[in-house]
Amino acid sequence: MAETLVRAATTADLPRIHAIYNDAVLTTTATWDYEPWPWEQRLEWWAEHEHDPTCPVFVATVDGEVAGFSYLSHFRQKIGYRFTREDTVYVDPALHRGGLGTTLVAAVIEAARAQGMRAVIGGIVSTNEGSLRLHERMGFVETARLPAVGYKFGKWLDLVFVQYTFPEFTPTG
Ligand SMILES: CC(C)(COP(=O)(O)OP(=O)(O)OC[C@H]1O[C@@H](n2cnc3c(N)ncnc32)[C@H](O)[C@@H]1OP(=O)(O)O)[C@@H](O)C(=O)NCCC(=O)NCCS
């Protein structure tokens, strides 16, 4: 039986993260990029995440091979948004419906909780039934629906925001 594990990503995981993402760029509307990322862009992305505990990257491995990844990023840059993060999750299509997405989203939720966040937002194209269901099962609720704000593969796309909300607190400082 295959051994699966979710752990913090390392630099050595970048080629697989890069390949999984760039495949999704070319074949899905999960991301609204049109062109695969150049390697330099992946390195810049990693530099933004590697040393920021509030924006961690996780990988899921199956028998030691990276099969998916998730991460937190800033939802918007202004300081008032500092207790909110956006989550991203991608799993190798060959391994969908094996529970990896669930464990990867669980990892980012727990990281956000540990970092004292108030909310995690997922931005999901309305036709992405799998991601919508996965997020709903993890406790996210739909909080906004933006019609026709994206365009890819010759079609207008609606964006659904789903939100996981942690208990209210009063920030100090
Ligand atoms: C969305 C995604 C991350 C789900 O990963 P996964 O490993 O297949 O997810 P899981 O196996 O943990 O699925 C958990 C639950 O989510 C729901 N789900 C997942 N994929 C689904 C699909 N294609 N259709 C309907 N429900 C789905 C199901 O309820 C599933 O539970 P079940 O298999 O017991 O029925 C994966 O499909 C993916 O990488 N898609 C391409 C990239 C993407 O869409 N990323 C999200 C961008 S917002």
PDB file of C-alpha atoms in Angstrom, residues 1-156:
ATOM      1  CA  MET A   1       0.000   0.000   0.000  1.00  0.00           C
ATOM      2  CA  ALA A   2       1.263   3.469  -0.940  1.00  0.00           C
ATOM      3  CA  GLU A   3       2.621   5.608   1.886  1.00  0.00           C
ATOM      4  CA  THR A   4       1.270   9.168   1.848  1.00  0.00           C
ATOM      5  CA  LEU A   5       2.613  12.051   3.856  1.00  0.00           C
ATOM      6  CA  VAL A   6       1.981  15.799   4.086  1.00  0.00           C
ATOM      7  CA  ARG A   7       4.950  17.919   5.126  1.00  0.00           C
ATOM      8  CA  ALA A   8       6.462  21.375   4.745  1.00  0.00           C
ATOM      9  CA  ALA A   9       7.908  21.888   1.257  1.00  0.00           C
ATOM     10  CA  THR A  10      11.632  22.221   0.624  1.00  0.00           C
ATOM     11  CA  THR A  11      13.609  23.617  -2.302  1.00  0.00           C
ATOM     12  CA  ALA A  12      14.006  20.074  -3.622  1.00  0.00           C
ATOM     13  CA  ASP A  13      10.223  19.871  -4.118  1.00  0.00           C
ATOM     14  CA  LEU A  14      10.088  22.832  -6.506  1.00  0.00           C
ATOM     15  CA  PRO A  15      10.446  20.908  -9.805  1.00  0.00           C
ATOM     16  CA  ARG A  16       7.395  18.750  -9.019  1.00  0.00           C
ATOM     17  CA  ILE A  17       5.369  21.722  -7.745  1.00  0.00           C
ATOM     18  CA  HIS A  18       6.295  23.548 -10.939  1.00  0.00           C
ATOM     19  CA  ALA A  19       5.300  20.622 -13.182  1.00  0.00           C
ATOM     20  CA  ILE A  20       1.936  20.041 -11.459  1.00  0.00           C
ATOM     21  CA  TYR A  21       1.057  23.733 -11.644  1.00  0.00           C
ATOM     22  CA  ASN A  22       2.145  24.252 -15.237  1.00  0.00           C
ATOM     23  CA  ASP A  23       0.134  21.228 -16.352  1.00  0.00           C
ATOM     24  CA  ALA A  24      -2.953  22.798 -14.723  1.00  0.00           C
ATOM     25  CA  VAL A  25      -2.258  26.085 -16.524  1.00  0.00           C
ATOM     26  CA  LEU A  26      -2.436  24.340 -19.895  1.00  0.00           C
ATOM     27  CA  THR A  27      -5.327  21.985 -19.197  1.00  0.00           C
ATOM     28  CA  THR A  28      -7.710  23.589 -16.658  1.00  0.00           C
ATOM     29  CA  THR A  29      -9.495  26.780 -15.641  1.00  0.00           C
ATOM     30  CA  ALA A  30      -8.486  26.143 -12.006  1.00  0.00           C
ATOM     31  CA  THR A  31      -5.861  28.818 -12.628  1.00  0.00           C
ATOM     32  CA  TRP A  32      -6.463  31.774 -14.911  1.00  0.00           C
ATOM     33  CA  ASP A  33      -2.858  31.951 -16.068  1.00  0.00           C
ATOM     34  CA  TYR A  34      -2.601  31.212 -19.798  1.00  0.00           C
ATOM     35  CA  GLU A  35       1.120  30.491 -20.025  1.00  0.00           C
ATOM     36  CA  PRO A  36       3.195  28.056 -17.938  1.00  0.00           C
ATOM     37  CA  TRP A  37       5.359  29.838 -15.407  1.00  0.00           C
ATOM     38  CA  PRO A  38       9.019  30.204 -16.309  1.00  0.00           C
ATOM     39  CA  TRP A  39      11.354  28.624 -13.746  1.00  0.00           C
ATOM     40  CA  GLU A  40      12.545  32.068 -12.601  1.00  0.00           C
ATOM     41  CA  GLN A  41       8.971  32.922 -11.564  1.00  0.00           C
ATOM     42  CA  ARG A  42       8.806  29.729  -9.488  1.00  0.00           C
ATOM     43  CA  LEU A  43      12.010  30.707  -7.723  1.00  0.00           C
ATOM     44  CA  GLU A  44      10.639  34.205  -6.993  1.00  0.00           C
ATOM     45  CA  TRP A  45       7.442  32.629  -5.626  1.00  0.00           C
ATOM     46  CA  TRP A  46       9.519  30.325  -3.420  1.00  0.00           C
ATOM     47  CA  ALA A  47      11.598  33.212  -2.124  1.00  0.00           C
ATOM     48  CA  GLU A  48       8.368  34.903  -0.982  1.00  0.00           C
ATOM     49  CA  HIS A  49       7.181  31.803   0.879  1.00  0.00           C
ATOM     50  CA  GLU A  50      10.264  29.998   2.111  1.00  0.00           C
ATOM     51  CA  HIS A  51      10.933  32.140   5.163  1.00  0.00           C
ATOM     52  CA  ASP A  52       7.417  33.419   5.883  1.00  0.00           C
ATOM     53  CA  PRO A  53       5.644  31.185   8.418  1.00  0.00           C
ATOM     54  CA  THR A  54       2.348  32.949   7.675  1.00  0.00           C
ATOM     55  CA  CYS A  55       2.536  31.845   4.019  1.00  0.00           C
ATOM     56  CA  PRO A  56       3.749  28.235   4.256  1.00  0.00           C
ATOM     57  CA  VAL A  57       3.919  25.694   1.434  1.00  0.00           C
ATOM     58  CA  PHE A  58       3.047  22.030   1.984  1.00  0.00           C
ATOM     59  CA  VAL A  59       3.530  19.013  -0.233  1.00  0.00           C
ATOM     60  CA  ALA A  60       1.770  15.664  -0.227  1.00  0.00           C
ATOM     61  CA  THR A  61       4.015  12.766  -1.134  1.00  0.00           C
ATOM     62  CA  VAL A  62       3.074   9.282  -2.253  1.00  0.00           C
ATOM     63  CA  ASP A  63       5.885   6.806  -1.770  1.00  0.00           C
ATOM     64  CA  GLY A  64       8.261   9.748  -1.508  1.00  0.00           C
ATOM     65  CA  GLU A  65       7.180  11.439  -4.769  1.00  0.00           C
ATOM     66  CA  VAL A  66       5.494  14.862  -4.597  1.00  0.00           C
ATOM     67  CA  ALA A  67       1.898  14.363  -5.729  1.00  0.00           C
ATOM     68  CA  GLY A  68       0.359  17.698  -4.744  1.00  0.00           C
ATOM     69  CA  PHE A  69       0.924  20.943  -2.917  1.00  0.00           C
ATOM     70  CA  SER A  70      -0.917  23.652  -1.017  1.00  0.00           C
ATOM     71  CA  TYR A  71       0.067  27.045   0.292  1.00  0.00           C
ATOM     72  CA  LEU A  72      -1.104  30.235   1.920  1.00  0.00           C
ATOM     73  CA  SER A  73      -0.531  33.644   0.384  1.00  0.00           C
ATOM     74  CA  HIS A  74      -1.533  37.181   1.275  1.00  0.00           C
ATOM     75  CA  PHE A  75      -5.141  37.805   0.226  1.00  0.00           C
ATOM     76  CA  ARG A  76      -4.429  41.495  -0.444  1.00  0.00           C
ATOM     77  CA  GLN A  77      -1.364  43.520   0.394  1.00  0.00           C
ATOM     78  CA  LYS A  78      -2.710  46.385   2.539  1.00  0.00           C
ATOM     79  CA  ILE A  79      -1.985  46.061   6.251  1.00  0.00           C
ATOM     80  CA  GLY A  80      -5.639  45.812   7.234  1.00  0.00           C
ATOM     81  CA  TYR A  81      -5.776  42.423   5.492  1.00  0.00           C
ATOM     82  CA  ARG A  82      -2.940  41.002   7.571  1.00  0.00           C
ATOM     83  CA  PHE A  83      -5.120  38.455   9.379  1.00  0.00           C
ATOM     84  CA  THR A  84      -6.457  36.995   6.132  1.00  0.00           C
ATOM     85  CA  ARG A  85      -4.761  34.511   3.836  1.00  0.00           C
ATOM     86  CA  GLU A  86      -5.710  32.870   0.537  1.00  0.00           C
ATOM     87  CA  ASP A  87      -5.253  29.145   0.066  1.00  0.00           C
ATOM     88  CA  THR A  88      -4.175  27.302  -3.075  1.00  0.00           C
ATOM     89  CA  VAL A  89      -4.168  23.533  -3.642  1.00  0.00           C
ATOM     90  CA  TYR A  90      -3.149  21.368  -6.597  1.00  0.00           C
ATOM     91  CA  VAL A  91      -2.986  17.576  -6.856  1.00  0.00           C
ATOM     92  CA  ASP A  92      -1.501  15.538  -9.710  1.00  0.00           C
ATOM     93  CA  PRO A  93      -4.538  14.559 -11.845  1.00  0.00           C
ATOM     94  CA  ALA A  94      -3.422  10.909 -11.781  1.00  0.00           C
ATOM     95  CA  LEU A  95      -4.072  10.904  -8.023  1.00  0.00           C
ATOM     96  CA  HIS A  96      -7.327  12.835  -7.707  1.00  0.00           C
ATOM     97  CA  ARG A  97      -9.987  11.517  -5.318  1.00  0.00           C
ATOM     98  CA  GLY A  98      -7.386   9.822  -3.142  1.00  0.00           C
ATOM     99  CA  GLY A  99      -7.736  12.175  -0.192  1.00  0.00           C
ATOM    100  CA  LEU A 100      -4.586  14.213  -0.879  1.00  0.00           C
ATOM    101  CA  GLY A 101      -6.493  17.469  -1.463  1.00  0.00           C
ATOM    102  CA  THR A 102      -8.225  17.019   1.877  1.00  0.00           C
ATOM    103  CA  THR A 103      -4.978  16.580   3.799  1.00  0.00           C
ATOM    104  CA  LEU A 104      -3.339  19.482   1.946  1.00  0.00           C
ATOM    105  CA  VAL A 105      -6.210  21.859   2.745  1.00  0.00           C
ATOM    106  CA  ALA A 106      -6.246  20.627   6.357  1.00  0.00           C
ATOM    107  CA  ALA A 107      -2.555  21.549   6.574  1.00  0.00           C
ATOM    108  CA  VAL A 108      -3.102  25.143   5.436  1.00  0.00           C
ATOM    109  CA  ILE A 109      -6.081  25.582   7.758  1.00  0.00           C
ATOM    110  CA  GLU A 110      -4.029  24.401  10.727  1.00  0.00           C
ATOM    111  CA  ALA A 111      -1.121  26.637   9.722  1.00  0.00           C
ATOM    112  CA  ALA A 112      -3.425  29.644   9.482  1.00  0.00           C
ATOM    113  CA  ARG A 113      -4.885  28.813  12.888  1.00  0.00           C
ATOM    114  CA  ALA A 114      -1.400  28.483  14.391  1.00  0.00           C
ATOM    115  CA  GLN A 115      -0.397  31.847  12.887  1.00  0.00           C
ATOM    116  CA  GLY A 116      -3.366  33.606  14.472  1.00  0.00           C
ATOM    117  CA  MET A 117      -5.283  34.276  11.278  1.00  0.00           C
ATOM    118  CA  ARG A 118      -8.940  35.320  11.215  1.00  0.00           C
ATOM    119  CA  ALA A 119      -9.892  33.955   7.791  1.00  0.00           C
ATOM    120  CA  VAL A 120      -8.705  31.862   4.870  1.00  0.00           C
ATOM    121  CA  ILE A 121     -10.193  32.623   1.458  1.00  0.00           C
ATOM    122  CA  GLY A 122     -10.388  30.295  -1.516  1.00  0.00           C
ATOM    123  CA  GLY A 123     -10.991  31.804  -4.957  1.00  0.00           C
ATOM    124  CA  ILE A 124     -12.532  29.082  -7.126  1.00  0.00           C
ATOM    125  CA  VAL A 125     -13.929  29.117 -10.663  1.00  0.00           C
ATOM    126  CA  SER A 126     -17.646  28.319 -10.392  1.00  0.00           C
ATOM    127  CA  THR A 127     -17.307  25.247 -12.627  1.00  0.00           C
ATOM    128  CA  ASN A 128     -14.693  23.631 -10.361  1.00  0.00           C
ATOM    129  CA  GLU A 129     -17.078  21.266  -8.601  1.00  0.00           C
ATOM    130  CA  GLY A 130     -14.221  19.291  -7.046  1.00  0.00           C
ATOM    131  CA  SER A 131     -12.561  22.249  -5.323  1.00  0.00           C
ATOM    132  CA  LEU A 132     -15.894  23.741  -4.249  1.00  0.00           C
ATOM    133  CA  ARG A 133     -16.977  20.453  -2.666  1.00  0.00           C
ATOM    134  CA  LEU A 134     -13.601  19.849  -1.071  1.00  0.00           C
ATOM    135  CA  HIS A 135     -13.559  23.304   0.514  1.00  0.00           C
ATOM    136  CA  GLU A 136     -17.161  22.974   1.672  1.00  0.00           C
ATOM    137  CA  ARG A 137     -16.338  19.651   3.301  1.00  0.00           C
ATOM    138  CA  MET A 138     -13.417  21.291   5.111  1.00  0.00           C
ATOM    139  CA  GLY A 139     -15.671  23.977   6.621  1.00  0.00           C
ATOM    140  CA  PHE A 140     -15.438  26.803   4.077  1.00  0.00           C
ATOM    141  CA  VAL A 141     -18.654  28.630   3.183  1.00  0.00           C
ATOM    142  CA  GLU A 142     -19.410  30.593   0.033  1.00  0.00           C
ATOM    143  CA  THR A 143     -19.254  34.323   0.771  1.00  0.00           C
ATOM    144  CA  ALA A 144     -19.206  35.895  -2.711  1.00  0.00           C
ATOM    145  CA  ARG A 145     -19.829  35.120  -6.372  1.00  0.00           C
ATOM    146  CA  LEU A 146     -18.385  37.426  -9.026  1.00  0.00           C
ATOM    147  CA  PRO A 147     -19.901  36.841 -12.453  1.00  0.00           C
ATOM    148  CA  ALA A 148     -17.764  36.899 -15.614  1.00  0.00           C
ATOM    149  CA  VAL A 149     -14.588  38.297 -14.035  1.00  0.00           C
ATOM    150  CA  GLY A 150     -12.340  35.803 -15.820  1.00  0.00           C
ATOM    151  CA  TYR A 151     -11.834  34.627 -19.400  1.00  0.00           C
ATOM    152  CA  LYS A 152      -9.998  31.508 -20.529  1.00  0.00           C
ATOM    153  CA  PHE A 153     -10.349  28.916 -23.300  1.00  0.00           C
ATOM    154  CA  GLY A 154     -12.903  31.162 -25.054  1.00  0.00           C
ATOM    155  CA  LYS A 155     -15.328  31.402 -22.119  1.00  0.00           C
ATOM    156  CA  TRP A 156     -16.249  33.892 -19.412  1.00  0.00           C
TER     157      TRP A 156
END
